[in-house]
Tab-separated table of C-alpha atoms in Angstrom:
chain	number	residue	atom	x	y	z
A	1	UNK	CA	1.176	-21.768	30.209
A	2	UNK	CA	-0.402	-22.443	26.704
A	3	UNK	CA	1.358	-25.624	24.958
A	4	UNK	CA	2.562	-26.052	21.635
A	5	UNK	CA	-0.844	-27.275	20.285
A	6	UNK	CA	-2.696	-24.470	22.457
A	7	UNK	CA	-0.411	-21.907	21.414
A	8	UNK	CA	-1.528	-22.635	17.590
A	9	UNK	CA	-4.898	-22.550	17.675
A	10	UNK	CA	-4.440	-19.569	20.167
A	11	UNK	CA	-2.451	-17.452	17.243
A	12	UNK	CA	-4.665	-18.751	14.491
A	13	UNK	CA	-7.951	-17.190	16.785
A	14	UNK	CA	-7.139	-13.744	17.470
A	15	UNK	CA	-5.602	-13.451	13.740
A	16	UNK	CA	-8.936	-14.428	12.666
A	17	UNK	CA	-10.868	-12.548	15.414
A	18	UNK	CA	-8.713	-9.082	15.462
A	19	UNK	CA	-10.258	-6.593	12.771
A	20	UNK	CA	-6.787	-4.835	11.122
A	21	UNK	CA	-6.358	-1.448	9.672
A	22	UNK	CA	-4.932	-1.665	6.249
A	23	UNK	CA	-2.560	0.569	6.032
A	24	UNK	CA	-1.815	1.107	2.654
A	25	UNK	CA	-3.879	1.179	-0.380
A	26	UNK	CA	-5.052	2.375	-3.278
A	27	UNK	CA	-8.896	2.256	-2.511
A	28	UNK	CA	-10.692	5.170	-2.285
A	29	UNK	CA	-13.671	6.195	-0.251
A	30	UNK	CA	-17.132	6.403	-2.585
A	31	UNK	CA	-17.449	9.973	-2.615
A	32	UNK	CA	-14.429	9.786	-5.064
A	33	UNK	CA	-16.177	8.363	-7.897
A	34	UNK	CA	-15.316	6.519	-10.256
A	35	UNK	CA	-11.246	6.480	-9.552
A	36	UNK	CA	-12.793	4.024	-6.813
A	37	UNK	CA	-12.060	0.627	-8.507
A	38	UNK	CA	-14.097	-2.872	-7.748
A	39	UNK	CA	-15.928	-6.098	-9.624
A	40	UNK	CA	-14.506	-8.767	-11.569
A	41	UNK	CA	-13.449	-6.835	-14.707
A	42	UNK	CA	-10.816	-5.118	-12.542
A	43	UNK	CA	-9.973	-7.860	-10.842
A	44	UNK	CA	-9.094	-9.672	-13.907
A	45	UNK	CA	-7.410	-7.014	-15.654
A	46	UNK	CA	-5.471	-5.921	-12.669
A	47	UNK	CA	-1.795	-4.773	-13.596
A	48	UNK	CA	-0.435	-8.247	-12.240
A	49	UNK	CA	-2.872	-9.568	-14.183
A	50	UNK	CA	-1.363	-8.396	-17.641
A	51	UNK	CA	1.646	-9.160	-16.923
A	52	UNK	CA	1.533	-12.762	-16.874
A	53	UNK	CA	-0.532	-12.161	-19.625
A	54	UNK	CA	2.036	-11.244	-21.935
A	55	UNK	CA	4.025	-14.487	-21.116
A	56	UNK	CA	1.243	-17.041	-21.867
A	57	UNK	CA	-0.579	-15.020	-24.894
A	58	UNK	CA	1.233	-13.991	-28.195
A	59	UNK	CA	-1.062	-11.185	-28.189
A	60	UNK	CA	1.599	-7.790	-28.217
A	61	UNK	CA	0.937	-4.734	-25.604
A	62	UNK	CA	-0.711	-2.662	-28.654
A	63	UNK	CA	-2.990	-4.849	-29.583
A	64	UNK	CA	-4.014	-5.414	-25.808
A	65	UNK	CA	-4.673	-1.865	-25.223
A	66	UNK	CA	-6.745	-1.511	-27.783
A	67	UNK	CA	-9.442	-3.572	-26.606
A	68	UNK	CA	-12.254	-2.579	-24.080
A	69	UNK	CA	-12.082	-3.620	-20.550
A	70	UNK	CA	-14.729	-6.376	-20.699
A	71	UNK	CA	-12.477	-7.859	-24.047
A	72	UNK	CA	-9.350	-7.531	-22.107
A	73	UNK	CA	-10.723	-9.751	-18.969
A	74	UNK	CA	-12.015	-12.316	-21.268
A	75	UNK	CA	-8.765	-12.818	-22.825
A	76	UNK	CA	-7.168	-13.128	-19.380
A	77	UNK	CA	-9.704	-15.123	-17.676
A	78	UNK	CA	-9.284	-17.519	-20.831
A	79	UNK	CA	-5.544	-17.289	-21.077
A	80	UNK	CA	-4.850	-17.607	-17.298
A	81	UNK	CA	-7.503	-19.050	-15.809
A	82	UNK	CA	-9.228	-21.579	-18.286
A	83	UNK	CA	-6.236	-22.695	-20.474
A	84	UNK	CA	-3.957	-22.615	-17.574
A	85	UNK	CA	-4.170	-23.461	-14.111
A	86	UNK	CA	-4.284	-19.740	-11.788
A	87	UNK	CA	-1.316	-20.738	-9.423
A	88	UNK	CA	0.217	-17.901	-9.260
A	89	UNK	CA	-0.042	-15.464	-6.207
A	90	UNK	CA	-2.174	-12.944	-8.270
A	91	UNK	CA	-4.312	-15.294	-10.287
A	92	UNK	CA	-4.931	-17.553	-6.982
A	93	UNK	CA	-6.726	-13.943	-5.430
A	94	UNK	CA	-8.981	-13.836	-7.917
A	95	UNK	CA	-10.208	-17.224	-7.577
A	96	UNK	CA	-10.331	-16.660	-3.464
A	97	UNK	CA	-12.401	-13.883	-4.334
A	98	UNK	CA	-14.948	-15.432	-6.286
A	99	UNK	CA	-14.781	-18.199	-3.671
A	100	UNK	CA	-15.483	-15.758	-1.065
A	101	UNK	CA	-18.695	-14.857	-2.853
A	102	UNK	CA	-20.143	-18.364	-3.860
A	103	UNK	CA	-19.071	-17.914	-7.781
A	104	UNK	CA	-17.808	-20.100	-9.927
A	105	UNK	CA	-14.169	-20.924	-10.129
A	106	UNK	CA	-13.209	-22.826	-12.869
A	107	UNK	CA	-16.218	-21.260	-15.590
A	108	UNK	CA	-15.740	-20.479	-19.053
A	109	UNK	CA	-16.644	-17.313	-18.970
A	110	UNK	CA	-17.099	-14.613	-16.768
A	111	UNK	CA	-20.961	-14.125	-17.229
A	112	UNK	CA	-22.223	-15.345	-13.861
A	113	UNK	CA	-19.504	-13.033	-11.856
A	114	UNK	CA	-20.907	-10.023	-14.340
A	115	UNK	CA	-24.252	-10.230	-13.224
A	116	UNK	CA	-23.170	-11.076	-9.559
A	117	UNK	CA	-21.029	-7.897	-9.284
A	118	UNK	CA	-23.611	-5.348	-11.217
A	119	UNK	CA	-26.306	-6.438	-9.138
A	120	UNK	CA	-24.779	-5.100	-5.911
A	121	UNK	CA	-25.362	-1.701	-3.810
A	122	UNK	CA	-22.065	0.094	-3.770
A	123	UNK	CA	-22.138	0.891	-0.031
A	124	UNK	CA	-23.681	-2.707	1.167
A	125	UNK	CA	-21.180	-4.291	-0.826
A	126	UNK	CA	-17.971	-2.311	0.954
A	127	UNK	CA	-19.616	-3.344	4.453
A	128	UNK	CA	-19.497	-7.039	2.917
A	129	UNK	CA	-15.659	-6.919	1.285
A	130	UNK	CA	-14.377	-5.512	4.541
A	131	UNK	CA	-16.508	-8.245	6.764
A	132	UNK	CA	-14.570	-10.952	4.355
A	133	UNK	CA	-11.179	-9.765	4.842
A	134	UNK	CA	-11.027	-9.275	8.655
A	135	UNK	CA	-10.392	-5.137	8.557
A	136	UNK	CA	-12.386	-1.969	9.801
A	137	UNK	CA	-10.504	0.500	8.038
A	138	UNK	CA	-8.109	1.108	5.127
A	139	UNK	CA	-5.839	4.360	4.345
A	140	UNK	CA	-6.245	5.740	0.893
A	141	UNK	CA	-4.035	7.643	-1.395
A	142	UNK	CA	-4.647	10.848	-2.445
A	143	UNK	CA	-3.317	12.945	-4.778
A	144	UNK	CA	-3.685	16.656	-4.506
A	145	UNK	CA	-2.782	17.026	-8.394
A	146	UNK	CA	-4.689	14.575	-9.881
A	147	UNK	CA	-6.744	16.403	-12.424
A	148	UNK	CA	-9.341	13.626	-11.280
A	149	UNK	CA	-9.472	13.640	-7.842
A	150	UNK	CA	-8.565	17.413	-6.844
A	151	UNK	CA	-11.790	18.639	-7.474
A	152	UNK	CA	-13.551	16.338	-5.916
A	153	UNK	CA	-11.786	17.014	-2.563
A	154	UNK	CA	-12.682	20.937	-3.019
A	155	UNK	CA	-16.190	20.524	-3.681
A	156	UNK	CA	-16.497	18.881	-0.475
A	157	UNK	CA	-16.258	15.050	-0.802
A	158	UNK	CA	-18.117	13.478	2.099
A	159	UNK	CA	-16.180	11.455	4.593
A	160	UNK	CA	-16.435	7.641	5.077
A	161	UNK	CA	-14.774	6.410	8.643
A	162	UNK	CA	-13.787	3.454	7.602
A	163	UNK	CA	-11.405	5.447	4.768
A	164	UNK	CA	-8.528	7.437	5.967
A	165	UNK	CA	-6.786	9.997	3.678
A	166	UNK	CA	-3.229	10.079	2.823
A	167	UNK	CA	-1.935	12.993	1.312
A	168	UNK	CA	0.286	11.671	-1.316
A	169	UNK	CA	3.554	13.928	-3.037
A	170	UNK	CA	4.462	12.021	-6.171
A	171	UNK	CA	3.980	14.257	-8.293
A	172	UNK	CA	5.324	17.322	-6.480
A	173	UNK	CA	8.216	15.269	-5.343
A	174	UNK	CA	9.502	12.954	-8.466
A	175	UNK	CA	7.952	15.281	-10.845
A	176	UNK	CA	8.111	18.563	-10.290
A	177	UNK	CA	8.935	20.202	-13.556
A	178	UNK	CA	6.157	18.267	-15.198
A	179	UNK	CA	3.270	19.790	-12.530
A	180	UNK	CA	4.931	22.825	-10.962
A	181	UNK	CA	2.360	24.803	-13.481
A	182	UNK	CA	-0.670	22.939	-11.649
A	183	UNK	CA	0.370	24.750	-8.313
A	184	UNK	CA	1.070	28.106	-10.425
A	185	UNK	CA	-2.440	27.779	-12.386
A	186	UNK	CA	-3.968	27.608	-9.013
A	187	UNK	CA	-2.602	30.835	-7.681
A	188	UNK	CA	0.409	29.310	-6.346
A	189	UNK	CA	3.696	31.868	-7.181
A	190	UNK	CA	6.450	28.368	-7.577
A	191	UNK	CA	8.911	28.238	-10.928
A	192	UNK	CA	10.559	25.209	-12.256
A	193	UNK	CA	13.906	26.003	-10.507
A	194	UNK	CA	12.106	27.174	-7.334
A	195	UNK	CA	13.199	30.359	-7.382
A	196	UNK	CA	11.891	33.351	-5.689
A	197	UNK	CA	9.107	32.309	-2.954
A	198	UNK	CA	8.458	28.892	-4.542
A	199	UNK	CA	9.329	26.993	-1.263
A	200	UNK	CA	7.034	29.089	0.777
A	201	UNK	CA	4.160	28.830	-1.167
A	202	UNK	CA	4.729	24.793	-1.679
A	203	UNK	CA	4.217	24.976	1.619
A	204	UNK	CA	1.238	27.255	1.333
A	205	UNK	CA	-0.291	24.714	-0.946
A	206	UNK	CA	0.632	21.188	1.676
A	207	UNK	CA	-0.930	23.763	4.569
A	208	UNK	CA	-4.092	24.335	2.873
A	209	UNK	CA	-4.552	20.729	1.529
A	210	UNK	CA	-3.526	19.017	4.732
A	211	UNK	CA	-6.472	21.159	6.546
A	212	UNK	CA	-8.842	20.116	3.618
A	213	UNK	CA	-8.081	16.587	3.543
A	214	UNK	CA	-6.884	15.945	7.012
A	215	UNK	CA	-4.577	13.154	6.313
A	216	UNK	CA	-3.178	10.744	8.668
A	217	UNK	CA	0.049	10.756	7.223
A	218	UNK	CA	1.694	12.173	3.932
A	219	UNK	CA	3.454	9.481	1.615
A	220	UNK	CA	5.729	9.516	-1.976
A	221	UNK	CA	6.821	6.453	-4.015
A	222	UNK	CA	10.726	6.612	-4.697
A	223	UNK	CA	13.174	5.542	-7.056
A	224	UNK	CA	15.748	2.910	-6.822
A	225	UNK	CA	17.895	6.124	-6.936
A	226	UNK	CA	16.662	8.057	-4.363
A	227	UNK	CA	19.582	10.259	-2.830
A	228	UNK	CA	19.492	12.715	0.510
A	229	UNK	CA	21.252	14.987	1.131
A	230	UNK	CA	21.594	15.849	-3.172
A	231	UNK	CA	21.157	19.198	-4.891
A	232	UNK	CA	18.358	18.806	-6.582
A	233	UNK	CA	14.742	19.929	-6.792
A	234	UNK	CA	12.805	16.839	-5.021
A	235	UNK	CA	15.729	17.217	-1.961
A	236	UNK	CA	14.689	20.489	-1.027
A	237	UNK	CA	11.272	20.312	-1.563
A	238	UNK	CA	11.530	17.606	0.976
A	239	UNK	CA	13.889	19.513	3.580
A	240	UNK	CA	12.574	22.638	3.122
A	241	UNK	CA	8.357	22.158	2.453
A	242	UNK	CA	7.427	19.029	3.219
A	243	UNK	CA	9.174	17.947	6.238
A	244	UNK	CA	8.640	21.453	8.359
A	245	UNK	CA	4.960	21.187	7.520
A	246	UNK	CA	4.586	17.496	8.098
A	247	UNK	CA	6.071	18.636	11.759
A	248	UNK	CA	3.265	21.152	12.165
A	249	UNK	CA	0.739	19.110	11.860
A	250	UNK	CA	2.283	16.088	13.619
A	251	UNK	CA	2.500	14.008	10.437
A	252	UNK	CA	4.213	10.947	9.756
A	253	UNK	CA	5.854	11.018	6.183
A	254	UNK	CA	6.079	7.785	4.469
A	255	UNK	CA	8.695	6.458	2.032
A	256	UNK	CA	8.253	3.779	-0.420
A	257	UNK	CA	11.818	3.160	-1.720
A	258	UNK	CA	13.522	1.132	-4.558
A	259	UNK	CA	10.919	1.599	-7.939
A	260	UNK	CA	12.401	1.243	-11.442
A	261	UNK	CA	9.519	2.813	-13.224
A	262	UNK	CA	8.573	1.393	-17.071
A	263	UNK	CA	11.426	-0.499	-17.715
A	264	UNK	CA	9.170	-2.280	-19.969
A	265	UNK	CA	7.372	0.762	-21.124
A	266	UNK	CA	4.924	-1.257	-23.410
A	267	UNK	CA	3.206	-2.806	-20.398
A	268	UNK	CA	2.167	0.300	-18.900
A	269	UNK	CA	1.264	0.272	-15.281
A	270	UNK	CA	2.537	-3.319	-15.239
A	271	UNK	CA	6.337	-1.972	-16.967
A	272	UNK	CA	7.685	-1.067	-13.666
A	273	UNK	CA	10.336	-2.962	-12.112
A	274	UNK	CA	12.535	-2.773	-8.505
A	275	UNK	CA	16.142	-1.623	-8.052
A	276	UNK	CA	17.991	-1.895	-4.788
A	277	UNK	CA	18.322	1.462	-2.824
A	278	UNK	CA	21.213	2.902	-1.247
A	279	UNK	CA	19.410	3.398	2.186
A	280	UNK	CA	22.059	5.752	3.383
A	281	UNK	CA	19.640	8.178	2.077
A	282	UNK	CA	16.813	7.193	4.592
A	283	UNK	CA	19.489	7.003	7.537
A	284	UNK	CA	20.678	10.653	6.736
A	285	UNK	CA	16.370	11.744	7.044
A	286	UNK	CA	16.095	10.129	10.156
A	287	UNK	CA	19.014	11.632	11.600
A	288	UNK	CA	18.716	15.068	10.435
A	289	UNK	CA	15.179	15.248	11.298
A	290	UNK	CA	14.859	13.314	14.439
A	291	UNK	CA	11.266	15.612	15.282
A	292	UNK	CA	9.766	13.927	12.245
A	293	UNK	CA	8.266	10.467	12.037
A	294	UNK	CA	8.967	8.113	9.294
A	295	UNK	CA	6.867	5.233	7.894
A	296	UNK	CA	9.318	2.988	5.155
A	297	UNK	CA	8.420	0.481	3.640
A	298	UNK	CA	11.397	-0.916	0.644
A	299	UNK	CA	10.941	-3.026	-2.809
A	300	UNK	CA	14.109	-4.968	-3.218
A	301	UNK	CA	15.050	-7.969	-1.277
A	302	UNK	CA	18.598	-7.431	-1.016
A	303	UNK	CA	17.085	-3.603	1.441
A	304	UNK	CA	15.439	-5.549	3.763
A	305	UNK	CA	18.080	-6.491	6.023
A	306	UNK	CA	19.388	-2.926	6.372
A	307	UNK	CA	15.833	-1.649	6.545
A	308	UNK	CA	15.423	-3.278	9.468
A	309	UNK	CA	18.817	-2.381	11.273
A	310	UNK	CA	17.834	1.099	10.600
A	311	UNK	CA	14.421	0.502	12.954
A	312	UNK	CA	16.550	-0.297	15.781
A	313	UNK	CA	18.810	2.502	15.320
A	314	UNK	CA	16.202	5.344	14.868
A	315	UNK	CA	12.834	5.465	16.786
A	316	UNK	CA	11.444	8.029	14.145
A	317	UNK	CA	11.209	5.194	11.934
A	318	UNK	CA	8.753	2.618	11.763
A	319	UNK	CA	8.439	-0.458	9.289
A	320	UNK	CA	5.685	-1.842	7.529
A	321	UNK	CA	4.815	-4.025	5.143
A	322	UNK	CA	6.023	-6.159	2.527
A	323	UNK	CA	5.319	-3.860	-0.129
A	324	UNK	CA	4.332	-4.467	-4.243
A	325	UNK	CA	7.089	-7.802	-5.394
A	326	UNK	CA	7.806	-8.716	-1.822
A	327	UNK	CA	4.077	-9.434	-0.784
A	328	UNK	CA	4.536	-13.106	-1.785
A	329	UNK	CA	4.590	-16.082	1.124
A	330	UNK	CA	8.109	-17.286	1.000
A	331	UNK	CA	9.408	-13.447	1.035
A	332	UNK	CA	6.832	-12.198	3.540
A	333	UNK	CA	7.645	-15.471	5.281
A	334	UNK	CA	11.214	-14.515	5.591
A	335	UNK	CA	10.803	-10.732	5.581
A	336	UNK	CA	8.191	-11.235	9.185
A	337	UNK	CA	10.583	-13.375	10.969
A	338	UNK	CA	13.725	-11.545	10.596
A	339	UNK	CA	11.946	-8.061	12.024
A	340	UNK	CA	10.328	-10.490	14.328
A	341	UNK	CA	13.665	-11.937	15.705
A	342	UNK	CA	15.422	-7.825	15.518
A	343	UNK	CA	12.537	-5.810	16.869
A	344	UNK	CA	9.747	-7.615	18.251
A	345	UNK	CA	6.156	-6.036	17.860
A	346	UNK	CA	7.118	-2.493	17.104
A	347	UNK	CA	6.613	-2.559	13.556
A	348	UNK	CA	3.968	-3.092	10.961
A	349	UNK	CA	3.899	-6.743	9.177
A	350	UNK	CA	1.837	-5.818	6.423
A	351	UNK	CA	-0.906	-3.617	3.853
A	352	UNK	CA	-2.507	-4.793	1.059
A	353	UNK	CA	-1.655	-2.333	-1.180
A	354	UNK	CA	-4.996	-3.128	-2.935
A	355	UNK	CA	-6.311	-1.333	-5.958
A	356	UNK	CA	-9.266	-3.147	-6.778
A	357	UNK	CA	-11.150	-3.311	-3.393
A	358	UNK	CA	-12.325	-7.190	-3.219
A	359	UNK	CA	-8.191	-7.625	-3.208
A	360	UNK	CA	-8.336	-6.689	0.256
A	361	UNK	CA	-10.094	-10.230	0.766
A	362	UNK	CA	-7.557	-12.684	-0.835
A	363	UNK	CA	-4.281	-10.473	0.030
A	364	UNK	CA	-5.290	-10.613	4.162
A	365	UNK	CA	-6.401	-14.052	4.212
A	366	UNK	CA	-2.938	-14.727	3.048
A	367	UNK	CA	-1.411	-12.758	5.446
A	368	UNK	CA	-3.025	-14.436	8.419
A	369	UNK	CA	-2.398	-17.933	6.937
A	370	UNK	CA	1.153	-16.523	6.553
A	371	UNK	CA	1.673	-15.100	9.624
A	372	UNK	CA	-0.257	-17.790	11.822
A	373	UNK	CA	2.820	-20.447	12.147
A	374	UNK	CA	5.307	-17.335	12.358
A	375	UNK	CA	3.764	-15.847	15.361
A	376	UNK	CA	3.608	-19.512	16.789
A	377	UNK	CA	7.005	-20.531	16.568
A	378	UNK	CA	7.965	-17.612	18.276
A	379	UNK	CA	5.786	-18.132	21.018
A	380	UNK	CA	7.100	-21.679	20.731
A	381	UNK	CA	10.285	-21.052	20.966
A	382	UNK	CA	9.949	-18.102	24.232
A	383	UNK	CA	8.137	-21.200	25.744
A	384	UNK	CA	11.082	-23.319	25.244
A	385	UNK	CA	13.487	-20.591	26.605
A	386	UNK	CA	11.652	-20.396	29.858
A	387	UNK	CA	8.737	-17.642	29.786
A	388	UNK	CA	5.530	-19.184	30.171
A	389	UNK	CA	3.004	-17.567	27.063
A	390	UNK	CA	-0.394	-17.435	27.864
A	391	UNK	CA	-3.773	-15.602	25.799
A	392	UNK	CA	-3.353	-12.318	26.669
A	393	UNK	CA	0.326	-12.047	25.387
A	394	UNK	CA	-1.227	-13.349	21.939
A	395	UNK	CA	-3.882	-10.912	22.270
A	396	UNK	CA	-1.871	-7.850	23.151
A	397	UNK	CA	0.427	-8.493	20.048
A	398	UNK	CA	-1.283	-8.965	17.647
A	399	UNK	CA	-3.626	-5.836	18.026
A	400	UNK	CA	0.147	-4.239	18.537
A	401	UNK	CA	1.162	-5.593	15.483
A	402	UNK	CA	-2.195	-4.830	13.264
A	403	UNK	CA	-3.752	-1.602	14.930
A	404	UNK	CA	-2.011	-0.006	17.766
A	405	UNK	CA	1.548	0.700	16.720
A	406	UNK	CA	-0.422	2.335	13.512
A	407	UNK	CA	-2.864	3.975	15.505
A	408	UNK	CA	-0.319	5.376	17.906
A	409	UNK	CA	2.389	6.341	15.336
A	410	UNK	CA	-0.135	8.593	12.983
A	411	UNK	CA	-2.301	9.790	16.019
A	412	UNK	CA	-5.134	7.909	14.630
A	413	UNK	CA	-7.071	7.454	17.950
C-alpha cells in the first residue's frame, strides 16, 4: 500500500512519464501547408490573444485588422506582456512556451523569439514541441469544404503518424445553404431543400471522403441551440447521411455543443461566445441511435452536470475534455472531479484544442499540474475507505484516462 506522500509523487510520475494522445485540435499534419499554424507571431496573435487585447488597448477592431501580423504581435506583446503583467491563462502559455525554449520572457520586443523560431526545420521542430508537451499524437480537423484544404487531400497529401484525421461537418451541418453548391460543383446532384436524391449523394460525398481521408472519427461544432429531433435541414442530414455512414465505417461522431458564434462580430474569430444547451437533444441521439458512438464534449458550465449524468445513462457516449472557456484550472479542477466521483476512468479529461502547435506545450503541462492532486486525493481518499492503492493502479489509469479509452472508442489501435 502506497501512502499519502507515496501516492503523490506516484501520480505526479506516470503523468509526467505517460505520452497522451491529444485528442482534439486544430493542428494539422505538414503536408497541409500553410493552414498548419506555429512560431511566436501566432502565438501572440492567437484569438485569446486579441481579445484581452481589446480591453487593455484603445486601439478599435478596424484599426487592428488592418495591420500585418508581425504589427499586430508587437502591439500585443507590448500591451499584454510588457505594460502589463501576462497572468492570465492565455498570456501565461505564451510565456511557458518561450520558457520551454530558453527565450526571453520579460523582453521588449519580440526580436530574439523571431530569429529563434525562423531558424528551425519544420519537421525537427514538431519532434521537439511534442517531446515538450508529453504527447505522441494529436487528432486534426479537417474540413472536406475548405477551399484550402480540399485539394490538398485529393492530390494526395502524405501521411504523418503522429497526426490523425478527423473528418469535420461544419459546414455541411450548420451551413448548408451557404456550401450545398460546393458538393453540386463537384458532381454531387444535392439542392438547398434536399430534395430529390440530395441525401443519397451527401452520403456519396462522406463515403468517398471518409475512404480518402480515413478519419478516426467525424466531428461538428454546435450551437447553443442545437435541437434533435427538429425539422430542419442540419437534423436530417444528421439522421439520414451522417449517422448511417458513420455506422459503416465504425465511426465515432463527435459533438461540440453550446457556441454563440460572433456575438461580438467586430472581434472576428475571437467574437464568439457560449450559451447553455438544452442537452435533451444529445439524450434523444444516443437513444435513437444506440449502434452509433458518440464523443461530447459541452461549452457552458451550467451543461456539465447533465453531461455527465448522460455518460452513465448511455454507453454510446463518451466524455472528453474541458473544451474552449472551460479549459481554465478552477473549472477543469471542478469539471475532473465531478466525472471522477460519477464515472471513474471511462472518460476523457482533456484536449488541447490547440491551434498554434507550441500551445500543445503550455495547455498539457497545465493539465498534468491540474490533474496531479485530483488523481491523488482520490487515491487518497480509496486508501482511507479501505482498498489498499499501489503503482500499477496509478499506472493502469492514467494510460485509461489519456490513451486507451480513446484508442479503444475510435478503433485507433
Amino acid at each position: 500500500m502506497l501512502s499519502s506522500h507515496q501516492i503523490r509523487s506516484a501520480v505526479d510520475a506516470e503523468l509526467a512519464l505517460t505520452p497522451f494522445i491529444d485528442v482534439h485540435t486544430h493542428l494539422f499534419m505538414p503536408s497541409l501547408g500553410s493552414i498548419g499554424l506555429w512560431g511566436i507571431d501566432e502565438l501572440v496573435t492567437y484569438h485569446y490573444l486579441e481579445a484581452e487585447l481589446f480591453r487593455s488597448s484603445s486601439i478599435k477592431p478596424d484599426e487592428y485588422f488592418k495591420l500585418s501580423k508581425q504589427e499586430k504581435a508587437d502591439l500585443i506583446w507590448r500591451t499584454l506582456f510588457v505594460e502589463n503583467a501576462p497572468v492570465s491563462e492565455a498570456t501565461r502559455g505564451v510565456v511557458a512556451v518561450l520558457h520551454a525554449f530558453d527565450l526571453p520572457t520579460s523582453s521588449s520586443d519580440l526580436k530574439k523569439a523571431r530569429e529563434f523560431f525562423a531558424g528551425r526545420d519544420y519537421h525537427e521542430h514538431i519532434a521537439d514541441v511534442f517531446k515538450l508537451a508529453g504527447i505522441s499524437e494529436v487528432v486534426m480537423t479537417n474540413d472536406p469544404l475548405d477551399p484550402e484544404e480540399a485539394p490538398l487531400w485529393e492530390k494526395g497529401a502524405s501521411r504523418h503518424t503522429q497526426f490523425h484525421p478527423v473528418l469535420r461537418l461544419d459546414r455541411i451541418l450548420n451551413k448548408w445553404p451557404d456550401h450545398y453548391q460546393v458538393l453540386q460543383s463537384k458532381g454531387y446532384k444535392v439542392d438547398e431543400n434536399l430534395g430529390g436524391n440530395s441525401i443519397s449523394e451527401v452520403r456519396r460525398f462522406l463515403d468517398v471522403w471518409t475512404k480518402l481521408m480515413k478519419p478516426v472519427y467525424m466531428a461538428c461544432s454546435l450551437p447553443d441551440t442545437f435541437a434533435y429531433p427538429e425539422n430542419s435541414v442540419r437534423a436530417k442530414l444528421l439522421a439520414e447521411a451522417v449517422l448511417p455512414v458513420c455506422r459503416e465505417f465504425n465511426l465515432p461522431l463527435s459533438l461540440m455543443i453550446g457556441v454563440r458564434y460572433l456575438v461580438n462580430p467586430a472581434l472576428k474569430l475571437a467574437g464568439d461566445a457560449v450559451g447553455k444547451a438544452d442537452l435533451r437533444a444529445l439524450e434523444r441521439l444516443c437513444c435513437e441511435f444506440p449502434e452509433n458512438r458518440f464523443l461530447s464534449s459541452v461549452l457552458s458550465r451550467e451543461n456539465q452536470h447533465e453531461l455527465t449524468v448522460y455518460a452513465r445513462k448511455f454507453s454510446n457516449l463518451m466524455l472528453f475534455g474541458c473544451w474552449w472557456f472551460m479549459n481554465n484550472p478552477s473549472i477543469v479542477e471542478e469539471m475532473t472531479r465531478e466525472r471522477l466521483e460519477m464515472l471513474g476512468t471511462t472518460f476523457i479529461p482533456q484536449h488541447s484544442d490547440a491551434r498554434i502547435l507550441e500551445q500543445v506545450i503550455y495547455k498539457w503541462r497545465n493539465t498534468r499540474r491540474t490533474l496531479g492532486p485530483i488523481l491523488a486525493n482520490t487515491y487518497d481518499l480509496l486508501a482511507q475507505d479501505g482498498r489498499a492503492v499501489n503503482l500499477g493502479d496509478i499506472q493502469k489509469d492514467v494510460k485509461r484516462l489519456f490513451r486507451t479509452n480513446f484508442e479503444q472508442w475510435v478503433g485507433l489501435r
